[in-house]
Tab-separated table of C-alpha atoms in Angstrom:
chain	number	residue	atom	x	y	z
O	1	UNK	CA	252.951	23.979	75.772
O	2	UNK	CA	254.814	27.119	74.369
O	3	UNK	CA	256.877	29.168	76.588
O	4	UNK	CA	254.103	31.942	76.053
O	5	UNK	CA	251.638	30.202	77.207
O	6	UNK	CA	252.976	29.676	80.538
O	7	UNK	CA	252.299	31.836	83.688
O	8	UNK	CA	254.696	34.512	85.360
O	9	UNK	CA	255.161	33.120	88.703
O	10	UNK	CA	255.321	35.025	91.716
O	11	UNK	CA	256.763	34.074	94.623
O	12	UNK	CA	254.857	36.028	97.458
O	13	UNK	CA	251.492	37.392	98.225
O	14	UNK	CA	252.962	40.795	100.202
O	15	UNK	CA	252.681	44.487	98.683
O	16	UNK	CA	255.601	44.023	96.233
O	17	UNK	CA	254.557	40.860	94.738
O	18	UNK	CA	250.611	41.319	94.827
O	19	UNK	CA	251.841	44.770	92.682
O	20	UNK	CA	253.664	42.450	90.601
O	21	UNK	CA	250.752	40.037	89.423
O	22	UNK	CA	248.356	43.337	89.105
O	23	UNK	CA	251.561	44.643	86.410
O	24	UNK	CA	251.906	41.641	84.778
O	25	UNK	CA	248.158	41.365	84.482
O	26	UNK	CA	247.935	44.787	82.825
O	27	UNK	CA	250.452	44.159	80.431
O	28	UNK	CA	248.454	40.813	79.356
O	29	UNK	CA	250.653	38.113	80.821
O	30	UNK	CA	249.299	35.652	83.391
O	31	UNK	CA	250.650	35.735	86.571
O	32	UNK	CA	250.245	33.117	89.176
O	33	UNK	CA	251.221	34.017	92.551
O	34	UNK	CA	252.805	31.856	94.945
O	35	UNK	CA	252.292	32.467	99.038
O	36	UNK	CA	253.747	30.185	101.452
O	37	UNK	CA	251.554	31.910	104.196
O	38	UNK	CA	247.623	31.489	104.495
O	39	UNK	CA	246.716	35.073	103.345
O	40	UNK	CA	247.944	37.860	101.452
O	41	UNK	CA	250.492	39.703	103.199
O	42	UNK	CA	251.136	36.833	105.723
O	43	UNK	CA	253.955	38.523	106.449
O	44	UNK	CA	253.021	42.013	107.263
O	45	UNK	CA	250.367	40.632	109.480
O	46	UNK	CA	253.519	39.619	111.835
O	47	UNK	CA	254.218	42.973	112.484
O	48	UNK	CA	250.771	43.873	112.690
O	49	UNK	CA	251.043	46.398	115.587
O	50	UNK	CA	253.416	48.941	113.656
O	51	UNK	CA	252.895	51.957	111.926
O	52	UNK	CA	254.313	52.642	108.283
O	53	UNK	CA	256.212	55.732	107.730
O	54	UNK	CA	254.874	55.831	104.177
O	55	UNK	CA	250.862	57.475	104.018
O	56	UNK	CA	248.374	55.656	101.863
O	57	UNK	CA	249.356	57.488	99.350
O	58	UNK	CA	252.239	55.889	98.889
O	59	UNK	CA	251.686	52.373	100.053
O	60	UNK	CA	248.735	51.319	97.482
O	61	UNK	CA	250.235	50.877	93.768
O	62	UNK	CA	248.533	52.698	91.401
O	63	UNK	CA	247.750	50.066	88.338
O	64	UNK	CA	246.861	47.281	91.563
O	65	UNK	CA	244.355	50.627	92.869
O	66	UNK	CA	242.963	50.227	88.934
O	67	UNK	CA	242.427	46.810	89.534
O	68	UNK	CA	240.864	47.057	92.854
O	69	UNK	CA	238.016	50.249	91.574
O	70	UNK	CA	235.431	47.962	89.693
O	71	UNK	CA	234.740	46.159	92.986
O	72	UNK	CA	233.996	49.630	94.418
O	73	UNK	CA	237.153	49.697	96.742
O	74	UNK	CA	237.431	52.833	98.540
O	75	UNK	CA	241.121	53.945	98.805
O	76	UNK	CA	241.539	54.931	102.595
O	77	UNK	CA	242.698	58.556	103.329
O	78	UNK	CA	245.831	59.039	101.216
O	79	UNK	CA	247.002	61.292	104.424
O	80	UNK	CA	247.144	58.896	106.788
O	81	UNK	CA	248.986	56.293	107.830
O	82	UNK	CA	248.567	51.763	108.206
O	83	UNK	CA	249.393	49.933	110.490
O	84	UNK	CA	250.568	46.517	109.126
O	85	UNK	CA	247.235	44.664	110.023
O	86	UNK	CA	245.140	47.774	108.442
O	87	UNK	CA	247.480	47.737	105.295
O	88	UNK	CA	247.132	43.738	104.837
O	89	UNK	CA	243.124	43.607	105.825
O	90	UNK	CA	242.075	46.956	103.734
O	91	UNK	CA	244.313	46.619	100.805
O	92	UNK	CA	246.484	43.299	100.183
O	93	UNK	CA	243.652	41.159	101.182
O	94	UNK	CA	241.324	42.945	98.482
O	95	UNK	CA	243.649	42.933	96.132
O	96	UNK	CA	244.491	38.914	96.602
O	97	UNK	CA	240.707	38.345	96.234
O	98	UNK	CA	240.366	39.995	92.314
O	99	UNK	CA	243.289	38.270	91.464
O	100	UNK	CA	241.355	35.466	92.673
O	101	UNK	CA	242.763	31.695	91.085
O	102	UNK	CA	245.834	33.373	90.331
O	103	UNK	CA	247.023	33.822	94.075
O	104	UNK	CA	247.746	30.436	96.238
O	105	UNK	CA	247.788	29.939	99.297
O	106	UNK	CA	249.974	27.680	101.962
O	107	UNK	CA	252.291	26.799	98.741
O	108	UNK	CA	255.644	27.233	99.885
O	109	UNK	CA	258.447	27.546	96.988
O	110	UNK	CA	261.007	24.945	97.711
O	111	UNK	CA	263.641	25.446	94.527
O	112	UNK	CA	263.736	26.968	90.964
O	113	UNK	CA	265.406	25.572	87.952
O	114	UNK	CA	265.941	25.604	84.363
O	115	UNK	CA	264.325	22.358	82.681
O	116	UNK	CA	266.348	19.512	83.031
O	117	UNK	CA	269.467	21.769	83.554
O	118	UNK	CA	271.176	21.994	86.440
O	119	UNK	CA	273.161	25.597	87.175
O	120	UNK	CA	276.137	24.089	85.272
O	121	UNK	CA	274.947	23.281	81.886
O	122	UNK	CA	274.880	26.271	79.502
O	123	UNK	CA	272.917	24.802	76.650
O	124	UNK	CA	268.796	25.472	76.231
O	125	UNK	CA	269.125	28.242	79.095
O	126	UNK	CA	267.585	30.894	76.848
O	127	UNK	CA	264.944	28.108	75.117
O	128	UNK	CA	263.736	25.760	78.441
O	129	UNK	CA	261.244	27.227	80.661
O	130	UNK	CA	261.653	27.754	84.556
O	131	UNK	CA	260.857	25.038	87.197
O	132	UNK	CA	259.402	26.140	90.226
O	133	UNK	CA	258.801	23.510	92.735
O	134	UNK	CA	256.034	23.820	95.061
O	135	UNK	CA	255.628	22.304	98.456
O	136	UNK	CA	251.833	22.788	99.341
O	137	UNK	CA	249.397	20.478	102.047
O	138	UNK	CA	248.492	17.898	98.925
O	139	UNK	CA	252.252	16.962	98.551
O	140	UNK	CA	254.889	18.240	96.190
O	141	UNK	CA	254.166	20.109	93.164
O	142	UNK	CA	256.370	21.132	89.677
O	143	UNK	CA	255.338	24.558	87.629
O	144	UNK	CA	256.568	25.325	84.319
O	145	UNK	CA	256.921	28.991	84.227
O	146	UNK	CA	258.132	31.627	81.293
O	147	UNK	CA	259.951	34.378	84.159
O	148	UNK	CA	259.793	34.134	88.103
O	149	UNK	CA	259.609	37.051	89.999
O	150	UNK	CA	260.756	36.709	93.688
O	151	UNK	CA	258.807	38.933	95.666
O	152	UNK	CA	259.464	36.727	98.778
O	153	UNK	CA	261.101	39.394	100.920
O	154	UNK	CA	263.571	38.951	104.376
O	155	UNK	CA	260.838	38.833	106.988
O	156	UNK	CA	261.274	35.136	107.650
O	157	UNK	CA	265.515	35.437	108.194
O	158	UNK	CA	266.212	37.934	110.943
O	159	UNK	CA	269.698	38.519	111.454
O	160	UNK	CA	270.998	37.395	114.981
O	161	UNK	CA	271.880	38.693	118.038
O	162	UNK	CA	275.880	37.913	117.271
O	163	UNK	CA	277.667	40.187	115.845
O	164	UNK	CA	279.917	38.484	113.307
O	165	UNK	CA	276.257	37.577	111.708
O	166	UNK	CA	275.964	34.235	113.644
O	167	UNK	CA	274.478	33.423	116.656
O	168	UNK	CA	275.761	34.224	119.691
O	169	UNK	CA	277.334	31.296	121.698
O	170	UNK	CA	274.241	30.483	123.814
O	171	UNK	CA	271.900	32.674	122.010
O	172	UNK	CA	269.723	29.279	120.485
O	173	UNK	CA	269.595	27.781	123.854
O	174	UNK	CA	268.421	31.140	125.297
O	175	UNK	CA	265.681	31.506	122.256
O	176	UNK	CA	262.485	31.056	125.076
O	177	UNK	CA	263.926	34.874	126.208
O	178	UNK	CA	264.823	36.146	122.660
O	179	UNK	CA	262.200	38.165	120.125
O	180	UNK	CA	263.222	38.966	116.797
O	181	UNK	CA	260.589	41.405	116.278
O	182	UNK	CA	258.759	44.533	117.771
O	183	UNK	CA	256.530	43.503	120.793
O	184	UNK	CA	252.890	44.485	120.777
O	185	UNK	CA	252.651	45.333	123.967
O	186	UNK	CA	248.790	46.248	123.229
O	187	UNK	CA	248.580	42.474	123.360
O	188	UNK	CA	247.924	41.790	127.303
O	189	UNK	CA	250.202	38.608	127.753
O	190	UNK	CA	253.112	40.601	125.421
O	191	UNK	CA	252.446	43.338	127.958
O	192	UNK	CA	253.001	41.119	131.172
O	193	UNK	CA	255.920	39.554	129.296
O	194	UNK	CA	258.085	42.559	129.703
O	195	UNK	CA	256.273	44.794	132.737
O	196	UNK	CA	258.616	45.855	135.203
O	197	UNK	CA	261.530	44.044	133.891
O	198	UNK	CA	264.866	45.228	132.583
O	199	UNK	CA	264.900	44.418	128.505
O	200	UNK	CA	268.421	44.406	126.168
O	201	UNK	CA	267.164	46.148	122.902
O	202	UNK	CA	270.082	45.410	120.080
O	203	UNK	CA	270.037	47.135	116.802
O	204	UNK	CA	269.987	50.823	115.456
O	205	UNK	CA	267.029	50.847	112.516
O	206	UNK	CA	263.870	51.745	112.574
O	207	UNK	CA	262.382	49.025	114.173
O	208	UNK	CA	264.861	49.464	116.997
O	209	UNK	CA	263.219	52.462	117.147
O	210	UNK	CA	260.266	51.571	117.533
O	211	UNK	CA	260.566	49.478	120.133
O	212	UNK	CA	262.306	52.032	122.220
O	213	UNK	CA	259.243	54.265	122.083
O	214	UNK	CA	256.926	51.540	122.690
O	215	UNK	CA	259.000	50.189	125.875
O	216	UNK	CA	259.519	54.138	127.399
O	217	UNK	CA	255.664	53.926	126.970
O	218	UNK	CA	254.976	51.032	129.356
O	219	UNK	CA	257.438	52.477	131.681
O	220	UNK	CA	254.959	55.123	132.434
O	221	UNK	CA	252.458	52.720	134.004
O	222	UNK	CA	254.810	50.106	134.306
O	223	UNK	CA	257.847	51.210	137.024
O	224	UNK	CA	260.911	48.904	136.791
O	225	UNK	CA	260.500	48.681	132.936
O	226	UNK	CA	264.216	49.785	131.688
O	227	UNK	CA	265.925	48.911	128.562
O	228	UNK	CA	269.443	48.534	127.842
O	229	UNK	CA	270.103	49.909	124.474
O	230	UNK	CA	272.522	47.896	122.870
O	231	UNK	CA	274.478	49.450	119.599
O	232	UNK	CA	277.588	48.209	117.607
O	233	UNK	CA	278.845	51.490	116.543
O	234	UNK	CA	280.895	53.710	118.893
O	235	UNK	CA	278.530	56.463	119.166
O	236	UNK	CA	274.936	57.174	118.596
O	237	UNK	CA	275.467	59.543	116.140
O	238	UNK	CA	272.732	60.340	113.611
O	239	UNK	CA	270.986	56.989	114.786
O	240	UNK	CA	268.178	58.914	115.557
O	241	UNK	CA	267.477	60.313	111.790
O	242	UNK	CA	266.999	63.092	109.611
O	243	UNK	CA	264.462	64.577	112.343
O	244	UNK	CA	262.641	67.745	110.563
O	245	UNK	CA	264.718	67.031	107.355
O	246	UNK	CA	263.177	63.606	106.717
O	247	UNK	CA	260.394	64.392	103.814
O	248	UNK	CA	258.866	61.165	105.462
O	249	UNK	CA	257.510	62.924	108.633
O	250	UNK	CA	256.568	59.953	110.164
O	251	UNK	CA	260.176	58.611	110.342
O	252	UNK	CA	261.732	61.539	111.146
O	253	UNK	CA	259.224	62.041	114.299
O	254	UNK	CA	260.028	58.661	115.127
O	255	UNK	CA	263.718	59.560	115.560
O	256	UNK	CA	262.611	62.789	117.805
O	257	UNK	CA	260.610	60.116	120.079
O	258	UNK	CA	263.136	57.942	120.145
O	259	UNK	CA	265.332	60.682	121.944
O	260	UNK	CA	262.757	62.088	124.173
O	261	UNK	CA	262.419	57.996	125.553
O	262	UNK	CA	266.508	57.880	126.191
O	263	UNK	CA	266.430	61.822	127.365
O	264	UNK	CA	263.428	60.455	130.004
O	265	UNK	CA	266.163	58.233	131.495
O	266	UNK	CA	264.091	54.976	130.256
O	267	UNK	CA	266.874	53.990	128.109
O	268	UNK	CA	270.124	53.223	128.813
O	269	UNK	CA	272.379	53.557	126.203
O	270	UNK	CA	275.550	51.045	125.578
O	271	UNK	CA	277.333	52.096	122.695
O	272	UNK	CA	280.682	49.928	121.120
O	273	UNK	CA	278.727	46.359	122.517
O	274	UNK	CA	279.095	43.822	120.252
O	275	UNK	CA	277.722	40.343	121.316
O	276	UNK	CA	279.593	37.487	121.471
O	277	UNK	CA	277.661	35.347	124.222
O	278	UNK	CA	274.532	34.706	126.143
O	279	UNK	CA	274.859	33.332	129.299
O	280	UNK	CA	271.702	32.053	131.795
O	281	UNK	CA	272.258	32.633	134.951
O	282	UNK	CA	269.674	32.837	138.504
O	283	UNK	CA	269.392	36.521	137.946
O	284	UNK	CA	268.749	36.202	133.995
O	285	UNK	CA	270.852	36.781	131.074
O	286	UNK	CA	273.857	38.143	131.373
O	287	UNK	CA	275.417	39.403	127.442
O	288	UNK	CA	279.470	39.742	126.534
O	289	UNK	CA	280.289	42.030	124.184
O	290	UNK	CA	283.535	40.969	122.262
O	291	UNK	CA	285.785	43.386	124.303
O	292	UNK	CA	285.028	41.728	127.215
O	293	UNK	CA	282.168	43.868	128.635
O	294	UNK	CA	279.338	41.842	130.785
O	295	UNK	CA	275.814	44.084	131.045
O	296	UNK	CA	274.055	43.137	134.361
O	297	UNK	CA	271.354	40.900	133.879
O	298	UNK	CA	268.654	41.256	131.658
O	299	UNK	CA	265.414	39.383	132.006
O	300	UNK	CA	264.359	40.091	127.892
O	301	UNK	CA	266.385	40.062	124.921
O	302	UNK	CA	264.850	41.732	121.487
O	303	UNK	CA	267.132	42.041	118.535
O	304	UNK	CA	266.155	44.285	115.843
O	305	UNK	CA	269.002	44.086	113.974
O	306	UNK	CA	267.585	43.709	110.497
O	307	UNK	CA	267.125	41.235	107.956
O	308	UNK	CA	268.966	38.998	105.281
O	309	UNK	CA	267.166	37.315	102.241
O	310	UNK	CA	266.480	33.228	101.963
O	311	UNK	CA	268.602	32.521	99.045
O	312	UNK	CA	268.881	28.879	99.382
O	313	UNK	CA	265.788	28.058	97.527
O	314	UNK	CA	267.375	29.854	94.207
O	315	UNK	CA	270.596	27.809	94.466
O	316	UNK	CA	270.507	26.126	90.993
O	317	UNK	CA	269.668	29.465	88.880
O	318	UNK	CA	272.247	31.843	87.839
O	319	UNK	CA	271.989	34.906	90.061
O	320	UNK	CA	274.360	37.882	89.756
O	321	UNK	CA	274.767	39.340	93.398
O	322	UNK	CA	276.960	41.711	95.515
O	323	UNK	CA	279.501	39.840	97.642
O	324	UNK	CA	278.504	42.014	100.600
O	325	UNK	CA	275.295	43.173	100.912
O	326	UNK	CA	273.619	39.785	99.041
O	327	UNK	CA	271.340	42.549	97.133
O	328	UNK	CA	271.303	42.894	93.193
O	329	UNK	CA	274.858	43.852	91.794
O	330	UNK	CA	273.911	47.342	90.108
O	331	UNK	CA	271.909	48.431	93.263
O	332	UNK	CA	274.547	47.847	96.063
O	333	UNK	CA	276.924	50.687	95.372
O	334	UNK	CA	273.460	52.934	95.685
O	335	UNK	CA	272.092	50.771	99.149
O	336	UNK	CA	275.767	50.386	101.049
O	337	UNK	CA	274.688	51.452	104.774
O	338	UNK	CA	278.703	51.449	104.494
O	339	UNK	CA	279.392	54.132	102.462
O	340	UNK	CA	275.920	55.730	101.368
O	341	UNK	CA	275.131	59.139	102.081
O	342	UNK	CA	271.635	60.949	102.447
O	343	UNK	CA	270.107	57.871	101.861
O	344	UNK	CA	268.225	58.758	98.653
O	345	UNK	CA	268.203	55.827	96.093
O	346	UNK	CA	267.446	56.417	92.594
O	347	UNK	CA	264.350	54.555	90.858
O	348	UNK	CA	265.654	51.582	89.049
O	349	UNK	CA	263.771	48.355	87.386
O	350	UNK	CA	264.505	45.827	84.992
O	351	UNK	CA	267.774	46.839	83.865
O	352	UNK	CA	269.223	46.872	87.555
O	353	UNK	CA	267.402	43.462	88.840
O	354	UNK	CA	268.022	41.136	85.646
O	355	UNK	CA	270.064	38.524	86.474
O	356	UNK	CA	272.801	35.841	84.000
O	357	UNK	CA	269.356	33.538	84.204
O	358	UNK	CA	266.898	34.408	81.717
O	359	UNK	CA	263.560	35.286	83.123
O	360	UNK	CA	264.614	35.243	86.867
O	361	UNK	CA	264.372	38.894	88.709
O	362	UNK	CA	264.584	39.414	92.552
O	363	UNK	CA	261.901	42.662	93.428
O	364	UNK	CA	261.283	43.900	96.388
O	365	UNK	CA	263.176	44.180	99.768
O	366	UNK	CA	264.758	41.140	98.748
O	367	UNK	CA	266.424	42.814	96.207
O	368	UNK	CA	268.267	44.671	98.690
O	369	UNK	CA	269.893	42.200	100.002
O	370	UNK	CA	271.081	43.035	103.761
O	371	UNK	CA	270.923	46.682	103.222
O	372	UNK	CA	267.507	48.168	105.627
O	373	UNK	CA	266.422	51.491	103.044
O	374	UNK	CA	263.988	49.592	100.959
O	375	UNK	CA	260.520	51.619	100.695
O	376	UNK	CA	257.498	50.111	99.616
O	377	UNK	CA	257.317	52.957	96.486
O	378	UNK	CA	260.708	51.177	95.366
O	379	UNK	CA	259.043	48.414	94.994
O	380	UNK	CA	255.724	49.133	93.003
O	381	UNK	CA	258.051	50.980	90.507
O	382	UNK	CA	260.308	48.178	90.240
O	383	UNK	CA	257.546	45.209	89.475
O	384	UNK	CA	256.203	48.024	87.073
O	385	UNK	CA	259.405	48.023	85.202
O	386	UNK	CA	260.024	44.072	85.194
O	387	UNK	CA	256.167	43.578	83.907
O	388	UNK	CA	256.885	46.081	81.010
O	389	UNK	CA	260.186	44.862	79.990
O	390	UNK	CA	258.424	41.024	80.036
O	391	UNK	CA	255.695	42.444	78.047
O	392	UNK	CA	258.546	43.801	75.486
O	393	UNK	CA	258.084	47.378	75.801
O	394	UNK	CA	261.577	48.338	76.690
O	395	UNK	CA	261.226	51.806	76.232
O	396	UNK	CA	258.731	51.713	79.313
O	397	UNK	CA	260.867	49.558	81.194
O	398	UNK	CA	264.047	52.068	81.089
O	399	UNK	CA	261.823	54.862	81.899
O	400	UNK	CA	261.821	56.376	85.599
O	401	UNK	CA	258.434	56.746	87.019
O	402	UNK	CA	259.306	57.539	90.637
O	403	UNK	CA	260.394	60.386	92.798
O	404	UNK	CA	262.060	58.972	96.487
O	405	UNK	CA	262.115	60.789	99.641
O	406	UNK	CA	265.087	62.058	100.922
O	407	UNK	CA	266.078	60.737	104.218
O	408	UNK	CA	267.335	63.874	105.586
O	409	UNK	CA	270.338	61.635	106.929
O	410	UNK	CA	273.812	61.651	105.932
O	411	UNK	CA	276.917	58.930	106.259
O	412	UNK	CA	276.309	55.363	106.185
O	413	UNK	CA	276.845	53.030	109.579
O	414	UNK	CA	280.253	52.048	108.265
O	415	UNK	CA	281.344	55.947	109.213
O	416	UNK	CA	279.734	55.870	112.625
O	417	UNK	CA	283.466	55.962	114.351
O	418	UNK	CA	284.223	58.953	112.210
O	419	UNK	CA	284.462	62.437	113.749
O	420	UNK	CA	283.859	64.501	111.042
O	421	UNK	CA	281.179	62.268	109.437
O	422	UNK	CA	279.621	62.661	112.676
O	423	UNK	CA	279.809	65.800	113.237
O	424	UNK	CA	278.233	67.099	109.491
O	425	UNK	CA	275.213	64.288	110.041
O	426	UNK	CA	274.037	66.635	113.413
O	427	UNK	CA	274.756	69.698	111.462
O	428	UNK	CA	272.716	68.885	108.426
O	429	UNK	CA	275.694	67.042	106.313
O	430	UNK	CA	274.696	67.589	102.368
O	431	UNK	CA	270.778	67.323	103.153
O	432	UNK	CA	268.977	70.359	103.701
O	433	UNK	CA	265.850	70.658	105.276
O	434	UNK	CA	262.732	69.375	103.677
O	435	UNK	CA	259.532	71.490	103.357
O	436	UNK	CA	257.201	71.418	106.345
O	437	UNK	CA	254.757	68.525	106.082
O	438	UNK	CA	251.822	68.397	107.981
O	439	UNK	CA	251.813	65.111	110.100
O	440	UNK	CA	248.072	64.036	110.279
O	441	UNK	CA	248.661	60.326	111.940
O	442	UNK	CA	251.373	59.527	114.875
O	443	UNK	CA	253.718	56.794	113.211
O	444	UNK	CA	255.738	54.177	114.942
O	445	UNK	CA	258.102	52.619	111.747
């Protein structure tokens, strides 16, 4: 079997990599996707209760929408917003089902490799084709593949409650008290999980956000509901967003909700707290911060503290990665939540995500590594880019197709002890105000 004859394989079934296959497609290669969950977007369906900040519009990929119109597939209003269950059940799902034989299910990628050549050997690198190795319910399973695109994304490695990016001493055997995700408190027995009880929140993202707003909510008809707001840096900050300057309006309301919950006195904020233990006690949990601080107990812990990507699996290819961030080299200088400011990434592809293995490309919010900016729009143009430059048409591969949002926020988290970086992120900083946008759906991440 020629190298050209063998399929692009994709290694999830979520936005990025369904986008991917419905590129590679276009461009005449065969794609054959690769989902360790049961349906498409198995992972989006986990956080199924919260809104995108993105509208329609910018959430369905345009060549996968070109796919999707012979079927008659109505595009929902481009002015609204998903949920994650509505994007997964009235786009990914759709999409999976044209693509048809070329998406599996429960098939869980266990390794990748070059032919008979471990990551040490240098010779037949550019001539062998890729192994993938497949774990699926029939038994183990080996796939010769031309490129693999890993579209897997973070959702599956949450980053702990500890904050030297291990867990907390105590934190596993505390793990029957400890979410990693938003609640869905629309879910009753969610709901009666945290009802009248005092709840640690840890992280500053958007999801951390989120949660905030949802938690103030069941306050209302829920007295005794209080959360401890737990945060790392020494001061909120612009934690809260770009507000009226974020040209996603659903993020920057988000932010202005956010604010109203802690302004309600439904929040209490604990800024500089840096976990270093969990401790069970009769009264509940009781968290240490590294400088010695002990909150009073909490009956619910939920970090949000964001995600890291699964690299294990790609041990024995050749991959070219920042040091810190674990994201593609030439994107981390543009991605640092260190040291970048107004959070506006350029469009990149092929030429940013190719890696010292030949055919090998990490897409998606993988490719970020550890930093939390990635937008769904990043993605679609960068699986548009790796399909053309597959295809051979490198002059389509260099070429930007994409305009990003600005965030409306300036400074990175790494300058959140910094006065004057402070001080210019409530006054505007470098990012002016965005046009007025009218918000037509409420949004929640």
């Amino acid at each position: 079997m020629s190298e050209n004859t063998l399929p692009v394989v994709v290694v999830g079934a979520g936005p990025v990599g369904l986008a991917a296959a419905a590129h590679l497609l276009d461009r005449g290669l065969e794609p054959l996707v690769l989902e360790a969950g049961e349906q498409a977007g198995a992972q989006v369906r986990e956080w199924h209760n919260v809104r995108l900040f993105s509208r329609w519009a910018e959430v369905v990929d345009p060549v996968a929408e070109k796919l999707l119109a012979p079927t008659g597939w109505t595009h929902p209003d481009p002015q609204t917003y998903a949920t994650g269950q509505q994007w997964a059940q009235r786009y990914l799902q759709p999409l999976a089902e044209v693509l048809g034989s070329r998406v599996r299910f429960s098939s869980r990628v266990s390794g990748v490799a070059r032919r008979g050549r471990d990551r040490v050997v240098d010779a037949g690198r550019e001539t062998e084709p890729l192994t993938v190795h497949v774990q699926t319910a029939a038994g183990e399973e080996r796939i010769l593949a031309r490129a693999v695109v890993d579209a897997s994304g973070t959702w599956g490695s949450p980053n702990p409650l500890g904050a030297d990016g291990l867990p907390a001493a105590g934190e596993r055997a505390a793990a029957d008290r400890i979410a990693y995700q938003v609640p869905d408190l629309a879910d009753p027995a969610v709901r009666a999980r945290y009802a009248g009880k005092r709840v640690a929140v840890a992280g500053s993202g958007h999801s951390a956000l989120t949660a905030l707003v949802a938690f103030a909510e069941l306050a209302e008809t829920a007295p005794g509901t209080h959360v401890d707001w737990l945060l790392r840096r020494g001061q909120v900050g612009d934690t809260f967003g770009g507000g009226e300057a974020d040209q996603l309006p659903a993020r920057g309301a988000l932010g202005r909700r956010a604010a109203a919950a802690v302004e309600a006195g439904h929040v209490s904020t604990v800024t500089g707290f840096r976990t270093t233990a969990v401790e069970q006690t009769g009264d509940g949990l009781v968290l240490e911060s590294l400088d010695g601080r002990r909150l009073a107990p909490v009956e619910e812990v939920v970090v949000l503290t964001g995600f890291r990507p699964d690299l294990s699996w790609l041990s024995e290819v050749r991959l070219d990665l920042d040091p810190t961030l674990q994201a593609a080299r030439a994107l981390a200088p543009l991605i640092d939540p260190n040291v970048h400011s107004c959070g506006t990434v350029y469009p990149h592809g092929a030429r940013e995500l190719t890696q010292p293995e030949p055919g090998v490309f990490v897409v998606g919010m993988k490719s970020y590594g550890r930093a939390p900016t990635f937008l769904a729009m990043t993605g679609y143009e960068q699986v548009r880019s790796v399909a053309a430059a597959l295809a051979g048409d490198h002059e389509a591969a260099e070429r930007v197709e994409l305009v990003l949002p600005d965030t409306g926020v300036c400074g990175g988290a790494g300058l959140f002890d910094d006065p004057t970086a402070a001080t210019e992120a409530a006054e505007g900083g470098c990012c002016g105000p965005a046009e007025p946008v009218e918000q037509t759906a409420p949004a929640r991440a």
